[in-house]
PDB file of C-alpha atoms in Angstrom:
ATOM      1  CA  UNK U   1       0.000   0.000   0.000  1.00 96.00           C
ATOM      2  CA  UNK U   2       1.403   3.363  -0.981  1.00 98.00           C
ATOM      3  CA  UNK U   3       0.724   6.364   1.434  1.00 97.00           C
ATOM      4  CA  UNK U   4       0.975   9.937   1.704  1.00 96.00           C
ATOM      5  CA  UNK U   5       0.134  13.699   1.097  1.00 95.00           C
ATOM      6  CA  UNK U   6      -0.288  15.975  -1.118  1.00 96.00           C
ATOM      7  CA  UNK U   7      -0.505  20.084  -0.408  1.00 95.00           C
ATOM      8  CA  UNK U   8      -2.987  20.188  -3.154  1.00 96.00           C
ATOM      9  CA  UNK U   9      -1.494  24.432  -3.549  1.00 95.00           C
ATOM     10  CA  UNK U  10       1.816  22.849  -5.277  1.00 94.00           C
ATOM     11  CA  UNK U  11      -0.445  21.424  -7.952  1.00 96.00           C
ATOM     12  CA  UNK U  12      -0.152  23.322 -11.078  1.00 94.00           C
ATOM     13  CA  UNK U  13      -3.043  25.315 -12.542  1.00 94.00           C
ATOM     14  CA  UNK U  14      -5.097  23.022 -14.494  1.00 95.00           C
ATOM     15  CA  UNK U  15      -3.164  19.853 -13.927  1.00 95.00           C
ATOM     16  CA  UNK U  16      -5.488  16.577 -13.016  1.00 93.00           C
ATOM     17  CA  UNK U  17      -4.384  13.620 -11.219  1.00 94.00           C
ATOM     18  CA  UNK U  18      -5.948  10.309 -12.027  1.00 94.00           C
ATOM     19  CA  UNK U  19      -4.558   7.812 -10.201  1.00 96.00           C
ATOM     20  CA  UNK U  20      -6.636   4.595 -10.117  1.00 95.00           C
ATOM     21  CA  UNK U  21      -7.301   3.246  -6.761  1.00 97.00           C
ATOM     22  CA  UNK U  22      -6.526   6.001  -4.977  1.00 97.00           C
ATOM     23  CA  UNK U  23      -8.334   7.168  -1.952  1.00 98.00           C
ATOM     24  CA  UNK U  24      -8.255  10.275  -0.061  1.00 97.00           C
ATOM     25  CA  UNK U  25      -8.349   9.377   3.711  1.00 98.00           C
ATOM     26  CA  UNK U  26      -7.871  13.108   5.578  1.00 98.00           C
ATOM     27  CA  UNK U  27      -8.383  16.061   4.100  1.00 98.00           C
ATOM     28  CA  UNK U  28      -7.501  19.272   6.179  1.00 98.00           C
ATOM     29  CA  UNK U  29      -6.597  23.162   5.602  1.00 98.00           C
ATOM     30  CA  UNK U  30      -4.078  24.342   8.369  1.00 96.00           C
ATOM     31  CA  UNK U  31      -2.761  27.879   8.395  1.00 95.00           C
ATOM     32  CA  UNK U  32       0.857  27.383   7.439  1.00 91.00           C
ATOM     33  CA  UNK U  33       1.752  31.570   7.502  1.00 88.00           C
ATOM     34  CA  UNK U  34       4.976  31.231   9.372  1.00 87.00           C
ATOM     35  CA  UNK U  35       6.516  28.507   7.442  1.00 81.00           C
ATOM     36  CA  UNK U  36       5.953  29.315   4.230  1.00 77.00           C
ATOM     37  CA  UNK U  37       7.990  30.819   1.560  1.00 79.00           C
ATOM     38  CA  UNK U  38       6.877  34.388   0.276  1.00 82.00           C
ATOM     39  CA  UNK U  39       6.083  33.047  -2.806  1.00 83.00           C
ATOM     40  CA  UNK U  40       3.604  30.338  -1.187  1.00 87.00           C
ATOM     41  CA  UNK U  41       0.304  30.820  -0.038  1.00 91.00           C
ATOM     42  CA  UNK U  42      -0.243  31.267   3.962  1.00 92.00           C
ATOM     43  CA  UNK U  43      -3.012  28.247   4.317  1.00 96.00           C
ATOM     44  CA  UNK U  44      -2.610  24.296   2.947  1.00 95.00           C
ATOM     45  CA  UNK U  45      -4.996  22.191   2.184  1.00 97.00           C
ATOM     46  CA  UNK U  46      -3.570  18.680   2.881  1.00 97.00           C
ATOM     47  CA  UNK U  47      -5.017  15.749   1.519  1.00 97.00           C
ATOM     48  CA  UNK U  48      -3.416  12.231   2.817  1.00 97.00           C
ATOM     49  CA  UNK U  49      -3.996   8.960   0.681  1.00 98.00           C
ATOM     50  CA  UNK U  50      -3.541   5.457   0.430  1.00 98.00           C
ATOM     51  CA  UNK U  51      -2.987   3.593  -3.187  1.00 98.00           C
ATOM     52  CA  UNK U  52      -2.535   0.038  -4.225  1.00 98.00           C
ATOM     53  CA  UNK U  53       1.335  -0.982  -4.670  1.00 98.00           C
ATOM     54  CA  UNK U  54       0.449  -1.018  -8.696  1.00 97.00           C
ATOM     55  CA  UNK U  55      -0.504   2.483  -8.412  1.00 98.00           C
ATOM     56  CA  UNK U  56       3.287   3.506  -7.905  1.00 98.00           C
ATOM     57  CA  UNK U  57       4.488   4.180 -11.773  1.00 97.00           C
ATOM     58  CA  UNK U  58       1.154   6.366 -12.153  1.00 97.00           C
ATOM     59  CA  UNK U  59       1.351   8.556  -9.168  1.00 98.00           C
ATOM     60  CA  UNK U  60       5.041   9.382  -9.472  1.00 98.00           C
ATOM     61  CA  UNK U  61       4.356  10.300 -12.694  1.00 97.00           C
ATOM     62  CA  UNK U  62       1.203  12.477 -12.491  1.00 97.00           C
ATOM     63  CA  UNK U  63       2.465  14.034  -9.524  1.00 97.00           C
ATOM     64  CA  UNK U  64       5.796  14.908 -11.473  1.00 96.00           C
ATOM     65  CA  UNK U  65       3.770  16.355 -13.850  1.00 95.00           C
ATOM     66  CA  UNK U  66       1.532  18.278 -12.157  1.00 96.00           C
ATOM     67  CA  UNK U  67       3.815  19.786  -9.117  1.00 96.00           C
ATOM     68  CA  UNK U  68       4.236  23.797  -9.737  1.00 93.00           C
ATOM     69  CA  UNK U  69       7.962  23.630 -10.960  1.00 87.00           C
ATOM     70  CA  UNK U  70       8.306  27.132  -9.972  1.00 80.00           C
ATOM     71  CA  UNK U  71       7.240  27.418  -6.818  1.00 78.00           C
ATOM     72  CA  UNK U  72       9.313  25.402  -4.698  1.00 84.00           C
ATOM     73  CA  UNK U  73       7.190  21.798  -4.376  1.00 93.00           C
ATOM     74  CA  UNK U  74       7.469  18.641  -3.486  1.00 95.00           C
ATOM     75  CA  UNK U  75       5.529  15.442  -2.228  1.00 95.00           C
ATOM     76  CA  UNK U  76       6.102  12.336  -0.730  1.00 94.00           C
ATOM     77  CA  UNK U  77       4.924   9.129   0.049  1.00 96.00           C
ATOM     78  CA  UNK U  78       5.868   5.485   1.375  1.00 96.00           C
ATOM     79  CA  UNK U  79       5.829   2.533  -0.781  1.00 97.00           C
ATOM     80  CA  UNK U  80       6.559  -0.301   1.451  1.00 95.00           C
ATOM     81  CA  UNK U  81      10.011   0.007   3.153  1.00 96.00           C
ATOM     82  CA  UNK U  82      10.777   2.982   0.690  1.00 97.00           C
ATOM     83  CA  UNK U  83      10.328   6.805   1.326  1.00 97.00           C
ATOM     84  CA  UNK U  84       9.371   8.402  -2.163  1.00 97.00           C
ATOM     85  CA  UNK U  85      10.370  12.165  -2.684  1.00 97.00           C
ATOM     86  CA  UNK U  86       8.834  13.527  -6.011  1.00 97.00           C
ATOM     87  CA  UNK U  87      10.183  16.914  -7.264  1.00 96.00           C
ATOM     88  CA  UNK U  88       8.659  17.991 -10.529  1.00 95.00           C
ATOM     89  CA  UNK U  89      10.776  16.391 -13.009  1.00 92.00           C
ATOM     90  CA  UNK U  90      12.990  14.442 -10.533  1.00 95.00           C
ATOM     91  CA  UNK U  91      12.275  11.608  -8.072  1.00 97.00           C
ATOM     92  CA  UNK U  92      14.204  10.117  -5.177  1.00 98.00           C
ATOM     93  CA  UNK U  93      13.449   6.457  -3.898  1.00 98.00           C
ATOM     94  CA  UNK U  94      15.417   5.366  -0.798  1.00 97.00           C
ATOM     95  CA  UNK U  95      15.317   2.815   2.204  1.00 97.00           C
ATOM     96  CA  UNK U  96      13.287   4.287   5.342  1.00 93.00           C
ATOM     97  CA  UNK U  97      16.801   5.253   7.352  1.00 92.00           C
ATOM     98  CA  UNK U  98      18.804   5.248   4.944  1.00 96.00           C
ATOM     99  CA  UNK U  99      20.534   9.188   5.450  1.00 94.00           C
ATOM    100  CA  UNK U 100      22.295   9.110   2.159  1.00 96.00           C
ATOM    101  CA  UNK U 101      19.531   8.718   0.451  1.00 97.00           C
ATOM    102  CA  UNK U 102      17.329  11.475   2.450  1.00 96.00           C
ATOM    103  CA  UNK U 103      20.502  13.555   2.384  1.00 96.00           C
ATOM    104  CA  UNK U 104      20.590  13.444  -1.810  1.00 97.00           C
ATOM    105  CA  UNK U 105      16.571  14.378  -1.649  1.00 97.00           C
ATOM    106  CA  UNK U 106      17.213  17.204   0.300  1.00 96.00           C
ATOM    107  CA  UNK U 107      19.649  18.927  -1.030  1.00 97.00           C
ATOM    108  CA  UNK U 108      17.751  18.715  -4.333  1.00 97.00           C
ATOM    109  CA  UNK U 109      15.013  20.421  -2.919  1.00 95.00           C
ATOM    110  CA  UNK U 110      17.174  22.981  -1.427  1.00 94.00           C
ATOM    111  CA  UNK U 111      18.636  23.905  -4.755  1.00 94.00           C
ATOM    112  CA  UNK U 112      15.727  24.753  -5.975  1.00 91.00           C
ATOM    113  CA  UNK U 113      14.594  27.103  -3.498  1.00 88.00           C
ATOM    114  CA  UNK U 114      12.466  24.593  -0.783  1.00 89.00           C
ATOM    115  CA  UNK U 115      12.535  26.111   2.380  1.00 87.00           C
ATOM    116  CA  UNK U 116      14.664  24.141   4.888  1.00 86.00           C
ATOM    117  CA  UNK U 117      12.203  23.633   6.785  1.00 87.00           C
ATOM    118  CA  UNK U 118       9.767  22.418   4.319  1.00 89.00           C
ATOM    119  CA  UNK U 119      12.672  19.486   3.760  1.00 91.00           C
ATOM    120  CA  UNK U 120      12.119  18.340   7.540  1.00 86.00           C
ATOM    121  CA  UNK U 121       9.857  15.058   6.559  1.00 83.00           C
ATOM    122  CA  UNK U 122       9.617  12.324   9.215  1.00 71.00           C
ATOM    123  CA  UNK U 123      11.993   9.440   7.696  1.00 67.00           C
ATOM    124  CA  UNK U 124      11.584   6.095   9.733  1.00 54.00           C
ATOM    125  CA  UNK U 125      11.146   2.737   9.128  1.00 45.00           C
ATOM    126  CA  UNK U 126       6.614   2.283   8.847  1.00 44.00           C
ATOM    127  CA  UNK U 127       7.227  -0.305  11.778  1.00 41.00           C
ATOM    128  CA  UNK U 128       8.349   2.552  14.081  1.00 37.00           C
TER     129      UNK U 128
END
């Protein structure tokens, strides 16, 4: 089972997201004003999911494709042991605990302009 959340704000104007099986299981706006970027809008809305496993290929791709590439995105899910950091255009896969991998992610999205702490995402194993 994949799962995770998308800010549905670093979705691109117009972009869809079809991803078969997927199910939205939270949905929430939170008032994010003192950790955003100036360039990123003060409230959220956060939508958390689950997908089937065969789901993986289409929702790193649509999300690829539909993350804002200019406004400092990013999301990220679990698929089995494996944290999944999609960047438009660029995606990290790595063993839960595994810093060099989480290290590589986040430096990527520093250089291009993520807010440090934006790049803070919880990173253990899903038996922990």
């Amino acid at each position: 089972m994949l799962t995770g959340r998308i800010i549905l704000e670093s979705l691109r104007v117009g972009s869809e997201l079809r991803i078969p099986g997927l199910v939205a299981t939270w949905v929430s706006r939170q008032d994010v004003s003192s950790s955003t970027a100036s360039f990123q809008p003060e409230v959220w809305t956060l939508l958390d999911f689950e997908a089937p496993d065969d789901a993986y290929d289409a929702l790193v791709e649509g999300l690829s494709g539909a993350l804002a590439a200019d406004q400092g995105w990013y999301a990220d899910f679990r698929a089995g042991d494996d944290h999944v950091v999609v960047y438009p255009g660029r995606v990290f896969r790595y063993r839960h605990g595994d810093p060099a991998g989480r290290d590589e992610a986040r430096e990527y999205g520093r250089k291009e302009g993520i807010p440090a702490g934006q790049l803070d995402w919880e990173d253990t194993s899903p038996s922990t």
